[in-house]
XYZ file of C-alpha atoms in Angstrom:
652
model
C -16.289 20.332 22.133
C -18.409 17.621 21.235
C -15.770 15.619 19.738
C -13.646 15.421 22.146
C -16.774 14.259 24.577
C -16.723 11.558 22.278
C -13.148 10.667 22.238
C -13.208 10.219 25.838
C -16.023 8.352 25.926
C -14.498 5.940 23.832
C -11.733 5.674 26.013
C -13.516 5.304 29.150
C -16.448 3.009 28.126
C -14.917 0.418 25.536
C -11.679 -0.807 26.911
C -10.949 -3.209 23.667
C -7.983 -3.492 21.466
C -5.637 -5.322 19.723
C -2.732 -6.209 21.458
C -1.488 -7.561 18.215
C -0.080 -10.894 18.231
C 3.591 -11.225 17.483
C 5.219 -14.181 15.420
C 7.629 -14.743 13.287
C 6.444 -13.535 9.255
C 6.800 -15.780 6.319
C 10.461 -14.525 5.641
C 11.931 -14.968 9.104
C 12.341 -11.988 10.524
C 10.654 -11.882 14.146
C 8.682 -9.209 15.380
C 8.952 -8.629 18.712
C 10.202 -12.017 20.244
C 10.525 -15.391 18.952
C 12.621 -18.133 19.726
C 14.774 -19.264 16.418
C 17.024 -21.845 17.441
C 17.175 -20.940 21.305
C 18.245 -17.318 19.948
C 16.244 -14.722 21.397
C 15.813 -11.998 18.627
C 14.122 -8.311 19.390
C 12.985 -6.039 16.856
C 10.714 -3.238 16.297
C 12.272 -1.543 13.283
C 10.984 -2.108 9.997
C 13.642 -4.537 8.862
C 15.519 -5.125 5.511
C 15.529 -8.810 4.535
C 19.092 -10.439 5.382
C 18.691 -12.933 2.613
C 17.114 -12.974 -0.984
C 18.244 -11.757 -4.043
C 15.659 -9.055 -4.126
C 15.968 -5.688 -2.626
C 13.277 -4.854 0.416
C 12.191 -4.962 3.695
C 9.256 -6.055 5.782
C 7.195 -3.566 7.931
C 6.371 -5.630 10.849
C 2.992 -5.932 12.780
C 5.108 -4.252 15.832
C 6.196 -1.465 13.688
C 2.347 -0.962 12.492
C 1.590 -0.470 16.521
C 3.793 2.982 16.403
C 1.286 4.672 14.571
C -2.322 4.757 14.035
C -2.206 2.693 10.654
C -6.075 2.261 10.747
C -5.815 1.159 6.894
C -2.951 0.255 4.649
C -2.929 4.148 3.763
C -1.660 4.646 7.042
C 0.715 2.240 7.363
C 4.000 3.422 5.613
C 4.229 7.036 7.698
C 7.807 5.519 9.523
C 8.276 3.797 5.851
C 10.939 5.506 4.549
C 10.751 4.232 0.883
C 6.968 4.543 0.155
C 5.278 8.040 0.347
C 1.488 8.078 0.329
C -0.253 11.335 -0.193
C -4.038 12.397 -1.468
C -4.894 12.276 -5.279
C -7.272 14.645 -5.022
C -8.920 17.210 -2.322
C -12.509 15.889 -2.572
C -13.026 12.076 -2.643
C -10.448 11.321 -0.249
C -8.774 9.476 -2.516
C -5.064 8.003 -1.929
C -2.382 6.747 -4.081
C 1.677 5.339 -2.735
C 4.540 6.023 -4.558
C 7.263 4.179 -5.057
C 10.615 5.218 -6.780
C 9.317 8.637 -6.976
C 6.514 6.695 -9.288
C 2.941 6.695 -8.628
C 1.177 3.387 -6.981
C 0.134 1.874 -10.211
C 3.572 0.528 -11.116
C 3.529 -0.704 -7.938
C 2.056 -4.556 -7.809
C -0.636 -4.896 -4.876
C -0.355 -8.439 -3.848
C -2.092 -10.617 -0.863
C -0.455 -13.252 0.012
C 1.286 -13.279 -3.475
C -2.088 -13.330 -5.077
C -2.339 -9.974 -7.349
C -4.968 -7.920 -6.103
C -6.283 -3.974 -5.864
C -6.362 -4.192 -9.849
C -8.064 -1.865 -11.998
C -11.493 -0.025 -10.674
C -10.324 -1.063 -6.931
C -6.875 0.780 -7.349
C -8.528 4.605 -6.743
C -9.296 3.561 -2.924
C -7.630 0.655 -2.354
C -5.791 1.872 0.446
C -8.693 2.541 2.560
C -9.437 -1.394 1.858
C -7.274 -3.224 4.563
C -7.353 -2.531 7.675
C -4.394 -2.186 9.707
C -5.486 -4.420 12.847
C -6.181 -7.269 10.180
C -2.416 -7.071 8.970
C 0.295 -9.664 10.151
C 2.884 -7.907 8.255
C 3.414 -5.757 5.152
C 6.165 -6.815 2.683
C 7.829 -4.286 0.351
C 10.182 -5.255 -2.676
C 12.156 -2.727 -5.137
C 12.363 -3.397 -8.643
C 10.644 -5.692 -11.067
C 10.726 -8.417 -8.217
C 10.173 -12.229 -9.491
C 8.240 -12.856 -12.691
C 5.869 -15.414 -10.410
C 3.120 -13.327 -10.221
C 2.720 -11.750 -13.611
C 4.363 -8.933 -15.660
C 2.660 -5.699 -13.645
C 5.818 -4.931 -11.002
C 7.272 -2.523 -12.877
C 9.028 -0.327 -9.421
C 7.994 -2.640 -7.158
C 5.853 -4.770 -5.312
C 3.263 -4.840 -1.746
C 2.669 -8.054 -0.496
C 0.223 -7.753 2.623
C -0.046 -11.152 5.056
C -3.195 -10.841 6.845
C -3.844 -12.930 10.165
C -3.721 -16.574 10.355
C -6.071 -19.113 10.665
C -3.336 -21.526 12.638
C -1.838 -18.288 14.582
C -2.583 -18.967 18.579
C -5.888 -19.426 19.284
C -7.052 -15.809 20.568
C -9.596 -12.539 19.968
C -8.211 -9.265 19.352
C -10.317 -5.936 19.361
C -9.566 -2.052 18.304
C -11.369 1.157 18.848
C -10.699 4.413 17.521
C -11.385 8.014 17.609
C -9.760 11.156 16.754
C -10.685 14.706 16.782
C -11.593 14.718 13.045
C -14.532 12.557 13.602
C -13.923 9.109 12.560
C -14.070 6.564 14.354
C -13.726 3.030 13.613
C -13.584 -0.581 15.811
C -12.312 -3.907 14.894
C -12.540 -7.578 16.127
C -11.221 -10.635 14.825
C -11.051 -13.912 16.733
C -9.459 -17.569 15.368
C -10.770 -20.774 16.605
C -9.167 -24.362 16.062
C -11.449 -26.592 15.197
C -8.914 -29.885 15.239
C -5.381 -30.016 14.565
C -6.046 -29.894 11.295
C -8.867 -27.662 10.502
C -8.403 -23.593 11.699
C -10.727 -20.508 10.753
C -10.222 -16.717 11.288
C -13.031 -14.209 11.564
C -12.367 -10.505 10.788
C -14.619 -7.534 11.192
C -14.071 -3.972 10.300
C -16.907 -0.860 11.060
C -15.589 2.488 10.145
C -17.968 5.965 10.639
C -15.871 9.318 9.221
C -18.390 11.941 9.587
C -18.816 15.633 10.193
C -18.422 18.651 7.993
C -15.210 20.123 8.475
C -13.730 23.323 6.728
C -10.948 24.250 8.441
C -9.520 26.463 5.275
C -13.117 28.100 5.503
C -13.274 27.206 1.141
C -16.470 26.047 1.623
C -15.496 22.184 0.874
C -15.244 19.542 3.304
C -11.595 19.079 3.713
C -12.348 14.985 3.756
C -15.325 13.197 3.081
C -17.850 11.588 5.477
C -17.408 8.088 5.091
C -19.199 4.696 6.388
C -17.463 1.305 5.626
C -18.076 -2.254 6.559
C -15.533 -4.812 5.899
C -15.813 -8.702 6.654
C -13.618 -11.109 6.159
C -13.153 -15.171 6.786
C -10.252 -17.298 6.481
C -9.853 -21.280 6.459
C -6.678 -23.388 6.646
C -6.643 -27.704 6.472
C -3.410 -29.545 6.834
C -3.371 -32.934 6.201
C -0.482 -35.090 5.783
C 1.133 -33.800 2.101
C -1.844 -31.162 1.692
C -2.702 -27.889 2.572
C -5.483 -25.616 2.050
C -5.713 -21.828 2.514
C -9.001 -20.349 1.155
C -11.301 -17.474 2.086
C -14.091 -14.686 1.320
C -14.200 -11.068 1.939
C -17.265 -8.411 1.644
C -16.472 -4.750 1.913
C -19.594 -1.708 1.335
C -18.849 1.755 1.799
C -19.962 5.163 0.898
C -18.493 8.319 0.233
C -19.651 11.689 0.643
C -18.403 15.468 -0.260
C -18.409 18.159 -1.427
C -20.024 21.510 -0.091
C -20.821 22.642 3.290
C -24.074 23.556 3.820
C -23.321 26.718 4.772
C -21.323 27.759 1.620
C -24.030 26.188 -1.131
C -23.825 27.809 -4.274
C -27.279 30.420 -4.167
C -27.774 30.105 -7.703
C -27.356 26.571 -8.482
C -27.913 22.774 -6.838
C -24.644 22.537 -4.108
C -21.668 20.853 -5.323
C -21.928 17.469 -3.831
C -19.706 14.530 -3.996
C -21.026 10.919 -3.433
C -19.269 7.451 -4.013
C -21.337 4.168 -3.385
C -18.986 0.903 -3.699
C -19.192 -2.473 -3.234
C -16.614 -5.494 -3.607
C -16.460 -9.157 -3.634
C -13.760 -11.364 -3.093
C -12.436 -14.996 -2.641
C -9.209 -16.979 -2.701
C -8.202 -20.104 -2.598
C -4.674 -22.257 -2.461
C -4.120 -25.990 -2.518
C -0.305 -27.047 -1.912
C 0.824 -30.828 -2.254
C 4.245 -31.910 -1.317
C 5.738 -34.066 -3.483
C 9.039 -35.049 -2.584
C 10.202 -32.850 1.441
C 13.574 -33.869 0.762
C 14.225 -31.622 -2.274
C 11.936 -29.281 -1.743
C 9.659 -29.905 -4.194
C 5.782 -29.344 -4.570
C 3.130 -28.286 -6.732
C 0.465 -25.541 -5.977
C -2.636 -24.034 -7.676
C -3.617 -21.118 -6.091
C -6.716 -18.491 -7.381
C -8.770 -15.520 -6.487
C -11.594 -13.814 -7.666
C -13.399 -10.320 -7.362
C -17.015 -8.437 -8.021
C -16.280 -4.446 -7.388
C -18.816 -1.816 -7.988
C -18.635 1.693 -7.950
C -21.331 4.128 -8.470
C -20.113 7.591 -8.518
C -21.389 11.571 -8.875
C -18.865 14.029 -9.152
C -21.292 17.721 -9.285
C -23.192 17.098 -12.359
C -21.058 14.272 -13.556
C -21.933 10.703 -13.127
C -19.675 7.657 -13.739
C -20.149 4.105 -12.726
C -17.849 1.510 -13.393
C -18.176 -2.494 -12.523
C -15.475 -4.908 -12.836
C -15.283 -8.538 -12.444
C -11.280 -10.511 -12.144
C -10.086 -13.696 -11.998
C -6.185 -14.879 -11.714
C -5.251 -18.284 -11.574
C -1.439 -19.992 -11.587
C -0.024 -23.300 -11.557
C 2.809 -23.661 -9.984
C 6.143 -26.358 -9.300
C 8.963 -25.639 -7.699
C 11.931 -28.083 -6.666
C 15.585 -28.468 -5.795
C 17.439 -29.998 -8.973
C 20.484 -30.391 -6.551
C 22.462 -28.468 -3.813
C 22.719 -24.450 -4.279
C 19.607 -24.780 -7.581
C 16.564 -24.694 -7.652
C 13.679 -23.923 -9.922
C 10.396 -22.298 -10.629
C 7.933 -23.017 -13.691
C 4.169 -22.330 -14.222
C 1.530 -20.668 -16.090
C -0.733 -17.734 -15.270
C -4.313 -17.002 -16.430
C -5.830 -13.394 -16.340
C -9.202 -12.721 -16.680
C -10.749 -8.947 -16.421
C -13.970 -7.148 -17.305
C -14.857 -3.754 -17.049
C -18.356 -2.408 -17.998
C -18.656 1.390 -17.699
C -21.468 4.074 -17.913
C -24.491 1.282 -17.929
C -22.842 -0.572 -20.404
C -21.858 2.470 -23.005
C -17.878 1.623 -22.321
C -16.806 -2.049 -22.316
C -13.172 -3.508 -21.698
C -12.423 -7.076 -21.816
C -9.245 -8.748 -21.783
C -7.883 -12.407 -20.926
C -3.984 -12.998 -20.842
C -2.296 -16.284 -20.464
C 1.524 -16.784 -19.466
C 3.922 -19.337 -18.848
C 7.052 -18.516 -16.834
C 10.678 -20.038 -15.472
C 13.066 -19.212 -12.963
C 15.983 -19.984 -12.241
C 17.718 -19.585 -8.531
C 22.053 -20.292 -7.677
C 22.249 -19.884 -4.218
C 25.904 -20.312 -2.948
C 24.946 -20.480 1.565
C 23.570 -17.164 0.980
C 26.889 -15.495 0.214
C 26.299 -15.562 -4.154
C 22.968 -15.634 -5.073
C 21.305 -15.589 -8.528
C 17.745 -15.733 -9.876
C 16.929 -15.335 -13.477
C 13.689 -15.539 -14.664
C 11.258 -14.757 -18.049
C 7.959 -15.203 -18.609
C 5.835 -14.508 -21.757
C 2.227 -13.581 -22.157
C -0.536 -13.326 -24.564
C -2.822 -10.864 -24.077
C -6.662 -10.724 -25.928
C -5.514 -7.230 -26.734
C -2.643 -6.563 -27.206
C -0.473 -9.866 -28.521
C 2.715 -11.796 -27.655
C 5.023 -10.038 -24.590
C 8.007 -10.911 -23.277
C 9.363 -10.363 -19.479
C 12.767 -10.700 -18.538
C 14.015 -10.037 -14.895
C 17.631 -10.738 -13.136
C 18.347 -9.862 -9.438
C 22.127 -10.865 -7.410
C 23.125 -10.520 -4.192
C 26.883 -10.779 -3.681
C 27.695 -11.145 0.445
C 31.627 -11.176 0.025
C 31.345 -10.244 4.277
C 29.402 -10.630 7.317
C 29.189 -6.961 7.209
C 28.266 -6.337 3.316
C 25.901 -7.318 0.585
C 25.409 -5.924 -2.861
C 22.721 -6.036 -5.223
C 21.761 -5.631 -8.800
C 18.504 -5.581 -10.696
C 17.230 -5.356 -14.118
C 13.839 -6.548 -15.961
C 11.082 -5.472 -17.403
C 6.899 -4.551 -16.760
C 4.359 -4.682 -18.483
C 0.517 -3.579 -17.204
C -2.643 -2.549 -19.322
C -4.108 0.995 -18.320
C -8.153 1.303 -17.804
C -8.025 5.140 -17.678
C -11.954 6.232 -16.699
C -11.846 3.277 -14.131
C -8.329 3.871 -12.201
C -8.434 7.677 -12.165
C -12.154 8.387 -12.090
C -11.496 10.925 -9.665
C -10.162 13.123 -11.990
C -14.126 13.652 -12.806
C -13.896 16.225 -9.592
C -12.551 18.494 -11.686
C -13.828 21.436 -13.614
C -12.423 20.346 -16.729
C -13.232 18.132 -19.561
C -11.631 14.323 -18.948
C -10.444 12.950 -22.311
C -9.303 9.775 -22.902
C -8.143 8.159 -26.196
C -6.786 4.676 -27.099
C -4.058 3.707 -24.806
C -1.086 1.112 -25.169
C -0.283 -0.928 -23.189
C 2.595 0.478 -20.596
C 5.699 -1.067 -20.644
C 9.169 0.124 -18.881
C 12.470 -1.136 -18.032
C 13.794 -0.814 -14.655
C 17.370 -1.233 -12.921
C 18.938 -1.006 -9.666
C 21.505 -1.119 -7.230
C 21.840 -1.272 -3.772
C 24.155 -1.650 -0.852
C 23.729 -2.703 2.753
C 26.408 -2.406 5.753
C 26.092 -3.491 9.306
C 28.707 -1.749 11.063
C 30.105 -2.721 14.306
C 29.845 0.556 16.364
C 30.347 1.499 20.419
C 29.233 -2.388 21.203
C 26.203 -2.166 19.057
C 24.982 -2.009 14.976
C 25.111 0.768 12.378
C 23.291 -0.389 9.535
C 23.421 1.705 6.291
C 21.579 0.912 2.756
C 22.099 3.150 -0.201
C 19.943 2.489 -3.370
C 19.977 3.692 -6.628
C 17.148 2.805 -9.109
C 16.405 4.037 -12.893
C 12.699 3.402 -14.461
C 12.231 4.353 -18.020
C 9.326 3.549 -20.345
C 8.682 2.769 -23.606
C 5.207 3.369 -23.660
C 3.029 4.765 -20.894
C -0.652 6.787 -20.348
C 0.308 10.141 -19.384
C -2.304 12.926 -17.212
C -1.723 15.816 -19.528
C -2.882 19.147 -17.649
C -0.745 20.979 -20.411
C -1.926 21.201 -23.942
C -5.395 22.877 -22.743
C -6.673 24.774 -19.567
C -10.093 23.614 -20.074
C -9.270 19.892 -19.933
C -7.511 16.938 -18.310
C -6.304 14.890 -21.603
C -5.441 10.814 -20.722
C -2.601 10.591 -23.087
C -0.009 7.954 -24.835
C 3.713 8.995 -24.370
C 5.292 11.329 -26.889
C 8.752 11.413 -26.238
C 10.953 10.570 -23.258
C 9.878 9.381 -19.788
C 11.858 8.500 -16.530
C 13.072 8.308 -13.343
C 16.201 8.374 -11.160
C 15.941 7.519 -7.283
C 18.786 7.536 -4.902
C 18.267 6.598 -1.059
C 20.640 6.502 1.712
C 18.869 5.412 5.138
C 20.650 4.458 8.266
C 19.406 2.784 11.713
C 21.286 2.895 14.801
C 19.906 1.563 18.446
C 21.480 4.922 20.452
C 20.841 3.123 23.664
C 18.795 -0.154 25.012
C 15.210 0.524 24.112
C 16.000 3.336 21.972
C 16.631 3.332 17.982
C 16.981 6.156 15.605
C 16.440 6.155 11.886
C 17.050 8.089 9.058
C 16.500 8.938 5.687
C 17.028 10.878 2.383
C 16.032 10.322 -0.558
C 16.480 12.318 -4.177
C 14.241 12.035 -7.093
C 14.265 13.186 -10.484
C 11.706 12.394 -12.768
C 10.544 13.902 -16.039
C 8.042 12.631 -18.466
C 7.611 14.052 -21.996
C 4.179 16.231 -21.574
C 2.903 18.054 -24.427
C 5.796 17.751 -26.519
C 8.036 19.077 -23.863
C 10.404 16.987 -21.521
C 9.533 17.952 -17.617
C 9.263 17.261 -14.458
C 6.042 15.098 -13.656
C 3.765 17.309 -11.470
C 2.898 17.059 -8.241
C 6.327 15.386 -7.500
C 8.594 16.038 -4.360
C 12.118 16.640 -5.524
C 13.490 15.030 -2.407
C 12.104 13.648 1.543
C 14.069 13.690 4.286
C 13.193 11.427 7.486
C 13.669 10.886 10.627
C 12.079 8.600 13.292
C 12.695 7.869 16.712
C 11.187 4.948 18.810
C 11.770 4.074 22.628
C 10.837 1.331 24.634
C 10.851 1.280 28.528
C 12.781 -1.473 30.326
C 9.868 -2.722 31.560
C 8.031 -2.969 28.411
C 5.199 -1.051 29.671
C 5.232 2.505 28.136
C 6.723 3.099 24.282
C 7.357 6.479 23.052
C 7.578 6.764 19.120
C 8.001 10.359 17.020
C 8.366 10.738 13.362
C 9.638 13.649 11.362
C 9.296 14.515 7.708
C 10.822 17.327 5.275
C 9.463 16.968 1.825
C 10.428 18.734 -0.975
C 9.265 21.331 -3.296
C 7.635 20.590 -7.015
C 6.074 21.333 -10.221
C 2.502 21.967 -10.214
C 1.555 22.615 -13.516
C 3.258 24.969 -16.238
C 6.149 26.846 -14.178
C 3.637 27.105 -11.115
C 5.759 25.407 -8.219
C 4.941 24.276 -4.617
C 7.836 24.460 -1.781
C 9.155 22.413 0.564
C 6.860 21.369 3.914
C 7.551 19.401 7.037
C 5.055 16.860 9.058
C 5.392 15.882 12.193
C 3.540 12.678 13.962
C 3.969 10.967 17.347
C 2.447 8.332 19.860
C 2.649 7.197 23.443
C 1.393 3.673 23.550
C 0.865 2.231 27.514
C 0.320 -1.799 27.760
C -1.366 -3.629 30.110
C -1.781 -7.521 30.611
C -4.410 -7.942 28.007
C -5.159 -4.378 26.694
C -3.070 -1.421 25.168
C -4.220 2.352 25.186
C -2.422 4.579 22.587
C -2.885 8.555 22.273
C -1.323 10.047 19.002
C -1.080 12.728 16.441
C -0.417 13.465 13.139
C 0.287 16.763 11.301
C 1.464 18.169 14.767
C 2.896 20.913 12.709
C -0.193 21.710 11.450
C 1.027 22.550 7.829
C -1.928 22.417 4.808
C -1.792 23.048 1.418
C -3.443 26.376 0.986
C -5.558 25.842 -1.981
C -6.271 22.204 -2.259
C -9.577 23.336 -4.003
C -9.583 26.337 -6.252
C -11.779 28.442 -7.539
C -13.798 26.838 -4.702
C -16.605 29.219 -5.096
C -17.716 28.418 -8.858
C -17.767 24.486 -9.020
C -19.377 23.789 -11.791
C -16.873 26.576 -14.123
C -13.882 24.932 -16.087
C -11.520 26.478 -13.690
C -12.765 24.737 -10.400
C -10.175 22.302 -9.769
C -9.673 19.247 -7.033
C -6.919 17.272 -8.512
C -3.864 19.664 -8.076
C -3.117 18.134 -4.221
C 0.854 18.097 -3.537
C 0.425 18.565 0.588
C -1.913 17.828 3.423
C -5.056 18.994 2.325
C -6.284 18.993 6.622
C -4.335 20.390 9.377
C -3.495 18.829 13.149
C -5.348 15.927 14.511
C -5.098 13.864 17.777
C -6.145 10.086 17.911
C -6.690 7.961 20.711
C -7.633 4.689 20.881
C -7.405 1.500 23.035
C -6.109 -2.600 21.904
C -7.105 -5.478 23.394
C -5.604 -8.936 23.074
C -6.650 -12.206 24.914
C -5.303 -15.926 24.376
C -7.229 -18.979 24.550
C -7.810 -19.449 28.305
């Protein structure tokens, strides 16, 4: 009962929230409303880019508002192309996939800076808070070869706030009945017309102990996190300067209840400590406005530190990056343009106090190539190559085309390649959790072609808009680290591919406004991928064969009350050997009621209340070879209700 004291507590005594701010994102879709040439445009869909050769869409800061989205974790669950799901039962711990691929063939990017490399990529989805997002872009495919050879399915581009957005303060509170609760506040101030800065402030407090499968194991971690973050922009004349520095601490801790300790030995106990470092910087100068061309250097760098204790395993792992690229781009004449720079990698990763050292420094140049015909026939070629301190000469080719031969059509191809090096104790340390030996050996580095298709249709229908995308996208690798479960039951074996691996996606998705403030989407999407394990050819574990989605959003006349519901049917899998799971549904919703300079929202998620039944097993000998964490395919906790309030004032 106490929790829900608490919940409305926070809703009676802090009236603060983000009422985000809506503006028009870097690609030019609007959010809610913006003016673009005296058109008034209205959107709250997550909406597939019009133009670009490149295959995606851009989750909007609108669309972020129709769930909870307190992190980046949170942010895809009316995403239909990006599933997000728990890599283990114990630490919390959450990975996206992507072309029925895990997360790290996915490139993280902010603000088209790489980023969430390495150590970070175990829980870097807890790292960004939803409030501090402006807008979350999402490409298929290998993407551009700008930003290095790592997109090998795809890349996620977050665009935080804005220094030069309106002057104004936003704030966020949170609760929800599973005891975490979490506030935000970020204000900008313009300090000339020049000069802007951008404050951001994240507390988060995930506490309690609770069991609801009665195992004995927390079904989530308690969890504290601080996150700070500040943001500069100058413009003057020619130049422009973005720069900034972030500071994030936060500890993690699991494990057993107290009341279900283990009588004969020390309790099971899971506890993560971490701390990360991080700045940016990008200088722009304009060299010539009528052709479009300029030259940019743009950098960021990152401390992270992560002390862990899995039981009566200990791992700590520190890593220190640093990516830098010169770029120029210009018109050569009407309908071509071009792209050329260089890239410079820098990464070290100490392990165990020093016992486990990995250093590598990669340089690459790159060119591309774009024919764009008004938007109708568009072309962009690019290659890069890169040496790496490890592993030699590489070579990355990508193509993409968009062919628009009507108002109502557009067609795309994609083919290219990725390349990214594997640090197996640092990105899937969370395997330790298990009861099993963790064995890694020398790894390659991964490499995989990928190549796609899609189709998009706007279809004139009863006065209003069908659209309708179908994708298709194959991934296959030449060389890749593979989680072997297989060969023996009393280890997890980090292994190079044998044999075959791949993967074949196919995604129709449709999105139809059914009346004025109402729109309807949805999705299926098919996946069959198989990786060479053991010897043997099969399906990768802990894989949905297909999802199915559907989600429903409506918006009063008046703007005042929204009402947004989203339904998902995921499909059945492998587990390990010819152990299978089946298929499960989730259900989430939200009313969200605005005011003049505040929002409340009450929500939930899991309404159906479905968990895996034995996210832990063997719960009640943790420290035998047959206690196991790391098997998670479904929610590992059941229902939960949120509520929380936004608020949102403008320079007065």
């Amino acid at each position: 009962m106490k929790k829900y004291t608490t919940l409305l507590y926070i809703l009676t005594m802090l009236p603060a929230i983000v009422l985000a701010q809506n503006s028009a994102d870097t690609i030019s879709v609007a959010e809610k409303k913006a003016d673009l040439q005296g058109v008034t445009v209205t959107s709250r869909q997550s909406v597939r880019r019009a133009a670009g050769a490149i295959n995606g869409s851009i989750i909007t800061q609108s669309e972020l508002f129709r769930a909870a989205c307190c992190n980046l974790g949170e942010s895809f669950s009316t995403n239909p192309s990006v599933d997000v799901s728990y890599s283990d039962a114990a630490t919390g711990a959450k990975q996206i996939k992507l072309l029925g691929l895990s997360g790290t063939y996915v490139q993280m990017m902010g603000e088209t800076l790489p980023d969430f490399r390495g150590a970070t990529q175990p829980f870097a989805l807890d790292y960004v808070p939803g409030p501090w997002m402006k807008s979350i872009q999402v490409s298929k495919g290998t993407s551009t070869v700008k930003n290095g050879p790592e997109s090998i399915t795809g890349q996620i581009n977050i665009e935080y706030k804005k220094p030069d957005d309106v002057e104004q303060v936003n704030a966020n509170v949170y609760g929800d009945t599973k005891s975490r609760y979490e506030a935000n506040l970020d204000g900008n101030i313009h300090l000339s017309q020049k000069l802007s800065t951008v404050f951001l402030i994240h507390g988060e407090n995930d506490w309690g102990s609770h069991d609801d499968n009665d195992d004995g194991f927390m079904d989530k971690p308690n969890r504290r996190q601080l996150n700070l973050m500040n943001r500069w922009k100058l413009t003057t004349g020619r130049y422009l300067f973005h720069g900034g520095l972030s500071l994030l601490t936060e500890k993690r801790e699991g494990g057993q209840t107290s009341h279900h300790m283990s009588l004969d030995t020390n309790p099971y106990m899971i506890s993560l400590r971490t701390d990360r470092y991080a700045a940016y910087m990008k200088h722009a100068f304009i060299l010539n406005p009528d052709r479009n061309s300029n030259i940019a250097l743009m950098a960021n760098a990152s401390l992270h530190k992560t002390d862990a204790t899995y039981g009566l395993k200990d791992f700590d792992v520190s890593q220190r990056s640093l990516y830098a690229q010169l770029m120029y781009e210009t018109d050569l004449a009407p309908h071509h343009s071009l792209s050329l720079g260089g890239n410079l990698t820098h990464d070290y990763l100490r392990e165990m106090g020093g016992e486990r050292r990995e250093r590598e420094n990669t340089a690459g140049l790159y060119a591309q190539y774009t024919y764009n015909m008004n938007e109708r026939v568009i072309a962009m070629a690019g290659i890069r190559a890169d040496h790496s301190s490890e592993f030699g000469w590489y070579v990355t080719p990508r193509l993409h085309l968009k062919w628009t031969p009507a108002d109502l059509l557009s067609l795309r191809a994609t083919a290219g390649r990725g390349f990214r090096t594997v640090h197996p104790m640092a990105e899937m340390h969370y395997l330790l959790g298990s009861g099993r030996t963790l064995v890694t050996g020398g790894m390659q580095q991964e490499a995989a072609w990928n190549f796609g298709l899609s189709t998009a249709l706007n279809i004139p229908l009863a006065g209003k808009t069908l659209r309708l995308n179908a994708e298709y996208y194959y991934t296959t690798f030449q060389h890749q680290a593979v989680v072997d479960y297989e060969s023996d039951p009393t280890e997890i074996r980090i292994a190079v591919l044998d044999g075959k691996s791949y993967s074949h996606t196919f995604q129709v998705d449709a999105t139809y406004p059914i009346f004025k403030g109402f729109s309807l989407t949805a999705a299926y999407r098919l996946n069959d991928v198989r990786q060479t394990i053991a010897g043997t050819l099969m399906e990768r574990p802990l894989t949905s064969k297909y999802k199915g989605l559907i989600t429903a959003s409506y918006k009063t006349p008046t703007e005042l009350w929204q009402f947004d519901a989203t339904l998902q049917l995921n499909g059945g899998g492998r587990i390990v050997g010819s152990e299978r799971f089946h298929s499960y549904e989730q259900l989430s919703a939200q009313i969200t009621r605005e005011f003049r300079h505040f929002a409340v929202y009450v929500g939930g998620e899991n309404l159906t209340n479905f968990r895996q039944d034995d996210p832990i097993r063997n719960a009640s000998t943790p420290f035998d070879p047959s206690f196991e964490s790391t098997l998670v395919w479904g929610p590992v906790h059941g229902r939960m209700v949120y509520a929380g309030l936004r608020f949102h004032l403008e320079k007065l």
